[in-house]
Tab-separated table of C-alpha atoms and ligand atoms in Angstrom:
chain	number	residue	atom	x	y	z
A	1	UNK	CA	0.000	0.000	0.000
A	2	UNK	CA	1.204	3.505	-0.819
A	3	UNK	CA	2.115	5.872	2.001
A	4	UNK	CA	-0.743	8.184	2.957
A	5	UNK	CA	-0.023	11.899	2.866
A	6	UNK	CA	-2.494	14.589	3.946
A	7	UNK	CA	-3.576	16.952	1.187
A	8	UNK	CA	-5.779	20.023	1.136
A	9	UNK	CA	-8.513	19.205	-1.390
A	10	UNK	CA	-10.901	22.167	-1.000
A	11	UNK	CA	-10.976	25.684	0.431
A	12	UNK	CA	-13.640	28.207	1.393
A	13	UNK	CA	-13.798	31.563	3.164
A	14	UNK	CA	-15.989	34.332	4.492
A	15	UNK	CA	-15.472	37.951	5.506
A	16	UNK	CA	-18.245	40.253	6.726
A	17	UNK	CA	-19.460	43.071	4.457
A	18	UNK	CA	-18.682	46.026	6.709
A	19	UNK	CA	-15.401	47.738	5.773
A	20	UNK	CA	-13.464	49.609	8.462
A	21	UNK	CA	-11.048	51.850	6.562
A	22	UNK	CA	-7.990	53.701	7.824
A	23	UNK	CA	-9.921	56.917	7.188
A	24	UNK	CA	-12.648	55.874	9.622
A	25	UNK	CA	-10.039	54.851	12.220
A	26	UNK	CA	-8.654	58.397	11.973
A	27	UNK	CA	-11.945	59.544	13.500
A	28	UNK	CA	-11.692	57.070	16.401
A	29	UNK	CA	-8.047	57.376	17.539
A	30	UNK	CA	-5.016	59.595	16.977
A	31	UNK	CA	-3.670	57.948	13.824
A	32	UNK	CA	-3.563	58.461	10.074
A	33	UNK	CA	-3.742	56.481	6.860
A	34	UNK	CA	-0.106	57.178	5.976
A	35	UNK	CA	1.194	55.851	9.328
A	36	UNK	CA	-0.942	52.699	9.210
A	37	UNK	CA	-0.125	51.953	5.572
A	38	UNK	CA	3.622	52.482	5.885
A	39	UNK	CA	3.989	50.659	9.242
A	40	UNK	CA	1.657	47.721	8.566
A	41	UNK	CA	0.512	47.570	4.920
A	42	UNK	CA	-3.134	47.614	6.039
A	43	UNK	CA	-5.698	49.816	4.244
A	44	UNK	CA	-8.937	48.324	5.549
A	45	UNK	CA	-10.383	45.430	7.524
A	46	UNK	CA	-13.780	43.717	7.744
A	47	UNK	CA	-15.939	43.873	10.868
A	48	UNK	CA	-18.896	41.700	11.870
A	49	UNK	CA	-21.237	44.460	13.004
A	50	UNK	CA	-24.062	42.245	14.288
A	51	UNK	CA	-23.749	42.040	18.109
A	52	UNK	CA	-25.886	38.898	18.186
A	53	UNK	CA	-23.347	36.918	16.130
A	54	UNK	CA	-20.032	35.456	17.284
A	55	UNK	CA	-17.123	33.628	15.687
A	56	UNK	CA	-19.336	30.609	14.929
A	57	UNK	CA	-21.196	32.728	12.359
A	58	UNK	CA	-17.958	33.409	10.455
A	59	UNK	CA	-16.832	29.777	10.749
A	60	UNK	CA	-20.166	28.400	9.522
A	61	UNK	CA	-20.171	30.751	6.529
A	62	UNK	CA	-16.607	29.732	5.571
A	63	UNK	CA	-17.423	26.024	5.934
A	64	UNK	CA	-20.626	26.427	3.909
A	65	UNK	CA	-18.645	28.168	1.168
A	66	UNK	CA	-16.229	25.205	1.047
A	67	UNK	CA	-19.077	22.677	1.019
A	68	UNK	CA	-20.909	24.511	-1.791
A	69	UNK	CA	-17.757	24.812	-3.946
A	70	UNK	CA	-16.544	21.240	-3.434
A	71	UNK	CA	-19.864	19.403	-3.342
A	72	UNK	CA	-18.779	17.269	-0.395
A	73	UNK	CA	-21.417	15.659	1.768
A	74	UNK	CA	-20.995	17.147	5.275
A	75	UNK	CA	-22.205	13.876	6.800
A	76	UNK	CA	-18.934	12.296	5.583
A	77	UNK	CA	-16.731	14.673	7.590
A	78	UNK	CA	-14.995	12.806	10.434
A	79	UNK	CA	-13.633	15.735	12.417
A	80	UNK	CA	-14.219	19.499	12.577
A	81	UNK	CA	-11.284	21.426	14.046
A	82	UNK	CA	-11.728	25.133	14.733
A	83	UNK	CA	-8.686	27.320	15.289
A	84	UNK	CA	-9.880	30.393	17.159
A	85	UNK	CA	-8.856	32.882	19.822
A	86	UNK	CA	-12.363	34.299	20.097
A	87	UNK	CA	-14.692	31.348	20.778
A	88	UNK	CA	-18.399	32.179	21.063
A	89	UNK	CA	-18.178	31.348	24.771
A	90	UNK	CA	-15.408	30.076	27.099
A	91	UNK	CA	-17.513	26.881	27.426
A	92	UNK	CA	-18.876	25.109	25.238
A	93	UNK	CA	-16.497	24.593	22.336
A	94	UNK	CA	-17.532	26.632	19.282
A	95	UNK	CA	-16.456	23.868	16.859
A	96	UNK	CA	-19.171	21.582	18.207
A	97	UNK	CA	-21.924	24.080	17.391
A	98	UNK	CA	-20.369	24.785	13.981
A	99	UNK	CA	-20.228	21.062	13.127
A	100	UNK	CA	-23.928	20.636	13.958
A	101	UNK	CA	-24.955	23.735	12.004
A	102	UNK	CA	-23.159	22.662	8.812
A	103	UNK	CA	-24.601	19.139	8.926
A	104	UNK	CA	-21.402	17.353	9.969
A	105	UNK	CA	-23.605	15.015	11.963
A	106	UNK	CA	-21.122	12.147	12.101
A	107	UNK	CA	-18.123	14.253	13.108
A	108	UNK	CA	-16.599	15.019	16.476
A	109	UNK	CA	-15.323	18.547	16.954
A	110	UNK	CA	-13.135	20.703	19.128
A	111	UNK	CA	-11.449	24.118	19.314
A	112	UNK	CA	-7.719	24.715	19.092
A	113	UNK	CA	-6.153	27.907	20.487
A	114	UNK	CA	-2.635	29.099	19.755
A	115	UNK	CA	-3.324	32.782	19.015
A	116	UNK	CA	-2.172	33.711	15.498
A	117	UNK	CA	-0.639	30.243	15.017
A	118	UNK	CA	-3.946	28.431	15.652
A	119	UNK	CA	-4.514	27.565	11.997
A	120	UNK	CA	-0.881	26.528	11.415
A	121	UNK	CA	-0.924	24.221	14.453
A	122	UNK	CA	-4.343	22.970	13.304
A	123	UNK	CA	-2.817	21.989	9.955
A	124	UNK	CA	-0.341	19.821	11.830
A	125	UNK	CA	-3.124	18.150	13.852
A	126	UNK	CA	-5.398	17.624	10.843
A	127	UNK	CA	-2.545	16.165	8.789
A	128	UNK	CA	-1.548	13.744	11.552
A	129	UNK	CA	-5.090	12.317	11.771
A	130	UNK	CA	-5.107	11.737	8.001
A	131	UNK	CA	-1.550	10.340	7.777
A	132	UNK	CA	-2.288	7.822	10.529
A	133	UNK	CA	-5.117	6.421	8.409
A	134	UNK	CA	-7.600	7.026	11.224
A	135	UNK	CA	-9.763	9.573	9.364
A	136	UNK	CA	-10.536	10.413	5.741
A	137	UNK	CA	-12.085	13.877	5.926
A	138	UNK	CA	-10.920	16.521	8.403
A	139	UNK	CA	-12.389	20.011	8.111
A	140	UNK	CA	-10.055	22.660	9.525
A	141	UNK	CA	-11.508	26.131	10.018
A	142	UNK	CA	-9.697	29.270	11.172
A	143	UNK	CA	-12.074	31.980	12.376
A	144	UNK	CA	-11.898	35.015	14.620
A	145	UNK	CA	-14.199	37.867	15.508
A	146	UNK	CA	-11.280	40.018	16.646
A	147	UNK	CA	-13.524	43.088	16.930
A	148	UNK	CA	-15.053	41.442	20.033
A	149	UNK	CA	-11.756	41.706	21.969
A	150	UNK	CA	-10.317	44.933	20.558
A	151	UNK	CA	-10.314	48.250	22.395
A	152	UNK	CA	-11.265	50.848	19.788
A	153	UNK	CA	-9.659	53.571	21.923
A	154	UNK	CA	-6.228	51.859	21.747
A	155	UNK	CA	-4.392	52.890	18.568
A	156	UNK	CA	-1.692	50.281	19.157
A	157	UNK	CA	-4.122	47.421	18.472
A	158	UNK	CA	-7.313	48.680	16.824
A	159	UNK	CA	-5.575	49.539	13.560
A	160	UNK	CA	-4.275	45.995	13.104
A	161	UNK	CA	-7.060	43.485	13.569
A	162	UNK	CA	-10.107	42.456	11.549
A	163	UNK	CA	-12.757	39.722	11.432
A	164	UNK	CA	-12.751	36.804	9.004
A	165	UNK	CA	-12.673	33.056	8.479
A	166	UNK	CA	-11.395	30.390	6.130
A	167	UNK	CA	-11.754	26.637	5.887
A	168	UNK	CA	-9.839	23.771	4.269
A	169	UNK	CA	-10.571	20.085	3.844
A	170	UNK	CA	-7.788	17.559	4.464
A	171	UNK	CA	-8.026	14.168	2.726
A	172	UNK	CA	-5.640	11.263	2.097
A	173	UNK	CA	-3.357	11.475	-0.942
A	174	UNK	CA	-1.487	8.536	-2.458
A	175	UNK	CA	0.787	10.487	-4.868
A	176	UNK	CA	3.019	12.005	-2.203
A	177	UNK	CA	1.300	15.406	-2.433
A	178	UNK	CA	0.097	17.501	0.507
A	179	UNK	CA	1.819	17.769	3.880
A	180	UNK	CA	5.598	17.227	3.722
A	181	UNK	CA	7.213	18.654	6.867
A	182	UNK	CA	6.675	20.944	9.836
A	183	UNK	CA	8.866	22.948	12.196
A	184	UNK	CA	6.692	24.234	15.057
A	185	UNK	CA	7.928	26.227	18.041
A	186	UNK	CA	6.616	27.914	21.207
A	187	UNK	CA	8.080	29.986	24.045
A	188	UNK	CA	6.228	31.128	27.170
A	189	UNK	CA	8.371	34.247	27.362
A	190	UNK	CA	5.812	35.805	25.031
A	191	UNK	CA	2.857	35.783	27.377
A	192	UNK	CA	3.566	39.175	28.891
A	193	UNK	CA	3.844	40.930	25.513
A	194	UNK	CA	0.596	39.864	23.829
A	195	UNK	CA	-2.363	38.887	25.977
A	196	UNK	CA	-5.853	39.361	27.311
A	197	UNK	CA	-5.195	39.556	31.040
A	198	UNK	CA	-8.660	39.021	32.448
A	199	UNK	CA	-11.454	36.533	31.951
A	200	UNK	CA	-9.421	33.376	32.552
A	201	UNK	CA	-8.672	31.350	35.702
A	202	UNK	CA	-5.759	33.582	36.692
A	203	UNK	CA	-7.814	36.751	36.759
A	204	UNK	CA	-11.549	36.063	36.444
A	205	UNK	CA	-13.697	38.817	34.986
A	206	UNK	CA	-14.940	41.381	37.513
A	207	UNK	CA	-16.198	44.935	37.603
A	208	UNK	CA	-12.591	46.062	38.159
A	209	UNK	CA	-11.135	44.110	35.239
A	210	UNK	CA	-13.753	45.594	32.926
A	211	UNK	CA	-13.125	49.118	34.240
A	212	UNK	CA	-9.375	48.567	33.721
A	213	UNK	CA	-10.073	47.364	30.181
A	214	UNK	CA	-8.244	44.100	30.906
A	215	UNK	CA	-10.740	42.100	28.828
A	216	UNK	CA	-9.236	43.602	25.661
A	217	UNK	CA	-6.100	42.576	23.758
A	218	UNK	CA	-2.928	44.176	25.047
A	219	UNK	CA	0.134	44.158	22.790
A	220	UNK	CA	3.656	45.475	23.245
A	221	UNK	CA	3.928	45.859	19.485
A	222	UNK	CA	7.602	46.709	19.269
A	223	UNK	CA	8.688	43.616	21.225
A	224	UNK	CA	6.296	41.293	19.397
A	225	UNK	CA	7.514	42.727	16.103
A	226	UNK	CA	11.127	41.965	16.993
A	227	UNK	CA	10.397	38.342	17.920
A	228	UNK	CA	8.049	37.869	14.941
A	229	UNK	CA	10.566	39.092	12.366
A	230	UNK	CA	13.329	36.763	13.511
A	231	UNK	CA	11.015	33.880	14.475
A	232	UNK	CA	9.127	33.634	11.205
A	233	UNK	CA	12.252	34.070	9.084
A	234	UNK	CA	14.210	31.479	11.136
A	235	UNK	CA	11.609	28.713	10.792
A	236	UNK	CA	11.041	29.391	7.101
A	237	UNK	CA	14.758	29.222	6.365
A	238	UNK	CA	15.039	26.082	8.511
A	239	UNK	CA	12.274	24.210	6.690
A	240	UNK	CA	13.833	25.066	3.327
A	241	UNK	CA	17.233	23.777	4.486
A	242	UNK	CA	15.772	20.609	5.973
A	243	UNK	CA	13.973	19.759	2.732
A	244	UNK	CA	16.793	20.864	0.410
A	245	UNK	CA	14.581	23.513	-1.143
A	246	UNK	CA	16.237	26.358	-3.018
A	247	UNK	CA	14.507	29.705	-3.519
A	248	UNK	CA	13.679	28.532	-7.054
A	249	UNK	CA	11.977	25.400	-5.675
A	250	UNK	CA	9.558	27.409	-3.509
A	251	UNK	CA	6.506	28.506	-5.506
A	252	UNK	CA	4.552	30.347	-2.798
A	253	UNK	CA	5.056	31.822	0.659
A	254	UNK	CA	1.770	31.649	2.603
A	255	UNK	CA	2.613	33.773	5.638
A	256	UNK	CA	0.485	35.003	8.529
A	257	UNK	CA	-0.720	38.514	7.736
A	258	UNK	CA	0.201	40.530	10.839
A	259	UNK	CA	2.400	43.192	9.304
A	260	UNK	CA	3.648	43.578	5.725
A	261	UNK	CA	7.123	44.364	7.055
A	262	UNK	CA	7.275	40.978	8.857
A	263	UNK	CA	6.167	39.170	5.680
A	264	UNK	CA	8.776	41.044	3.613
A	265	UNK	CA	11.551	40.220	6.095
A	266	UNK	CA	10.651	36.517	5.947
A	267	UNK	CA	10.550	36.520	2.137
A	268	UNK	CA	13.886	38.364	2.031
A	269	UNK	CA	15.569	35.764	4.280
A	270	UNK	CA	14.200	33.005	2.033
A	271	UNK	CA	15.512	34.855	-1.023
A	272	UNK	CA	12.068	34.853	-2.615
A	273	UNK	CA	10.932	37.056	-5.448
A	274	UNK	CA	8.015	39.326	-4.510
A	275	UNK	CA	5.786	37.549	-7.042
A	276	UNK	CA	5.866	34.382	-4.896
A	277	UNK	CA	4.728	36.105	-1.711
A	278	UNK	CA	0.974	36.008	-1.076
A	279	UNK	CA	-0.364	39.214	0.472
A	280	UNK	CA	-3.929	40.304	1.238
A	281	UNK	CA	-3.273	42.190	4.490
A	282	UNK	CA	-4.293	45.443	2.778
A	283	UNK	CA	-7.903	44.167	2.539
A	284	UNK	CA	-8.429	42.305	5.809
A	285	UNK	CA	-5.746	43.344	8.338
A	286	UNK	CA	-4.766	40.657	10.830
A	287	UNK	CA	-7.653	38.184	11.149
A	288	UNK	CA	-5.604	35.960	13.533
A	289	UNK	CA	-6.752	32.367	12.794
A	290	UNK	CA	-8.225	33.424	9.459
A	291	UNK	CA	-5.151	34.739	7.648
A	292	UNK	CA	-3.709	31.528	6.156
A	293	UNK	CA	-6.969	30.031	4.813
A	294	UNK	CA	-8.076	33.459	3.529
A	295	UNK	CA	-4.845	33.568	1.504
A	296	UNK	CA	-5.482	30.069	0.142
A	297	UNK	CA	-8.997	31.080	-0.844
A	298	UNK	CA	-7.929	34.339	-2.520
A	299	UNK	CA	-5.049	32.779	-4.481
A	300	UNK	CA	-6.357	29.219	-5.039
A	301	UNK	CA	-6.702	29.672	-8.815
A	302	UNK	CA	-2.988	30.457	-9.163
A	303	UNK	CA	-1.776	27.251	-7.496
A	304	UNK	CA	-0.744	24.312	-9.689
A	305	UNK	CA	-0.664	20.661	-8.712
A	306	UNK	CA	2.785	19.898	-7.303
A	307	UNK	CA	3.595	23.520	-6.348
A	308	UNK	CA	5.729	23.882	-3.210
A	309	UNK	CA	4.049	26.057	-0.562
A	310	UNK	CA	5.757	27.245	2.610
A	311	UNK	CA	3.336	28.297	5.359
A	312	UNK	CA	4.645	30.439	8.218
A	313	UNK	CA	3.033	32.084	11.229
A	314	UNK	CA	3.900	33.871	14.442
A	315	UNK	CA	1.544	34.652	17.309
A	316	UNK	CA	0.916	35.271	20.988
A	317	UNK	CA	2.283	32.848	23.514
A	318	UNK	CA	4.702	32.985	21.712
A	319	UNK	CA	3.746	30.367	19.138
A	320	UNK	CA	5.257	30.090	15.674
A	321	UNK	CA	6.431	27.755	12.975
A	322	UNK	CA	6.463	26.734	9.355
A	323	UNK	CA	4.902	23.949	7.306
A	324	UNK	CA	5.929	22.669	3.880
A	325	UNK	CA	3.162	21.371	1.609
A	326	UNK	CA	2.893	20.260	-2.003
A	327	UNK	CA	-0.338	21.582	-3.524
A	328	UNK	CA	-2.548	18.700	-4.649
A	329	UNK	CA	-4.884	19.985	-7.381
A	330	UNK	CA	-5.424	22.400	-10.266
A	331	UNK	CA	-8.477	24.593	-9.906
A	332	UNK	CA	-10.783	24.165	-12.936
B	401	UT7	O1	-0.232	38.519	14.837
B	401	UT7	C1	0.312	38.389	16.092
B	401	UT7	C2	1.633	38.980	16.199
B	401	UT7	N1	1.564	40.416	16.108
B	401	UT7	C3	2.417	41.072	15.371
B	401	UT7	O2	3.199	40.471	14.672
B	401	UT7	C4	2.435	42.568	15.451
B	401	UT7	C5	3.829	43.043	15.640
B	401	UT7	N2	3.976	44.467	15.819
B	401	UT7	C6	3.737	45.374	14.833
B	401	UT7	O3	3.249	45.037	13.765
B	401	UT7	C7	4.161	46.787	15.059
B	401	UT7	O4	4.951	46.850	16.211
B	401	UT7	C8	3.000	47.796	15.188
B	401	UT7	C9	2.317	47.985	13.843
B	401	UT7	C10	2.004	47.329	16.222
B	401	UT7	C11	3.561	49.144	15.606
B	401	UT7	O5	4.537	49.585	14.673
B	401	UT7	P1	5.964	50.086	15.174
B	401	UT7	O6	6.701	50.501	13.982
B	401	UT7	O7	6.574	48.983	16.001
B	401	UT7	O8	5.596	51.321	16.045
B	401	UT7	P2	5.992	51.622	17.568
B	401	UT7	O9	5.105	50.836	18.481
B	401	UT7	O10	7.469	51.496	17.722
B	401	UT7	O11	5.616	53.127	17.657
B	401	UT7	C12	6.320	54.150	16.919
B	401	UT7	C13	5.644	55.470	17.152
B	401	UT7	C14	5.378	55.758	18.625
B	401	UT7	O12	5.517	57.146	18.817
B	401	UT7	P3	6.851	57.759	19.435
B	401	UT7	O13	7.009	57.122	20.789
B	401	UT7	O14	7.955	57.372	18.485
B	401	UT7	O15	6.584	59.241	19.466
B	401	UT7	C15	3.936	55.380	18.822
B	401	UT7	O16	3.322	56.076	19.882
B	401	UT7	O17	4.346	55.461	16.522
B	401	UT7	C16	3.334	55.778	17.480
B	401	UT7	N3	2.127	55.021	17.166
B	401	UT7	C17	1.221	55.435	16.288
B	401	UT7	N4	1.118	56.567	15.557
B	401	UT7	C18	0.054	56.702	14.739
B	401	UT7	C19	1.764	53.783	17.628
B	401	UT7	N5	0.599	53.424	17.069
B	401	UT7	C20	0.239	54.428	16.240
B	401	UT7	C21	-0.854	54.642	15.365
B	401	UT7	N6	-0.908	55.758	14.644
B	401	UT7	N7	-1.843	53.716	15.229
């Protein structure tokens, strides 16, 4: 029997309609379009305006888009994994509700949280289930309603984040395509630089924590930037070396969209031509768990069967890493 590899066989995505532009942010905090564009590459982001809807809404829409485009029967899905930092509720897992809503009635489901690396780590988990032969269809979704945890009076964070979701289906491949290698890292030193302090077991939510705005994202941007630039470039270089990939061999860099300058630094270290670097940060900002699958969805038509893709991400925790995949299909 041939070795089983884990390939992405379908993608889908969803972003809400409401556009929050740099111009509008200028009216909320002391900032300007020129600063945001030159420091981050972001021009606008999407926001889920409906207060009655959480991350599950985005995840369901992305999964439904994938199901409609690929014609798969949701009842055949074995596992629904949801990478998210903004679950609908601390308990119960959002993935479980999503699975039921999309008709994945025979699946089990759970959430996976690793800040901006949630989707990357989820790829590793999904691939391992497929490679082991245990499951045949694993739906991995990355979704975040970042606007629910952002302080729109804090210019250090509100200019960066947006809402969005993407989904991919992992299935067995017998031609050696799909998942090839991973180099995943984490370091607890990061927890003081990017966090939501309150609302967990260490500091449960109270009147004081709300008054102190500790239920919002706090980021020491400069420090995170420093670690992200070296971290993402290091792992991307490492995975190329380990797999004897030259810059010519790499067809696409699929990097977490946190800051255009971090993406550029990673591409530079890899020696990649700009044309191989996927970027959509200008449209969506940093959607946390949504960035990688949103890139796949936006650029799917350009990928060719056998193309070498390097995924890279860096996020709170710190969590970071890279994954090497061979693309498994041509889009008709
Ligand atoms: O996805 C998870 C991982 N997250 C990241 O990778 C994000 C990493 N960090 C970053 O992307 C960048 O650090 C930021 C975009 C958050 C900030 O850019 P920066 O170039 O590191 O700016 P800075 O924090 O060093 O601030 C430079 C100056 C400061 O003013 P002074 O002290 O030099 O007078 C800030 O007060 O820019 C000021 N500033 C702003 N000015 C206009 C900070 N935020 C803003 C703003 N608009 N929104």
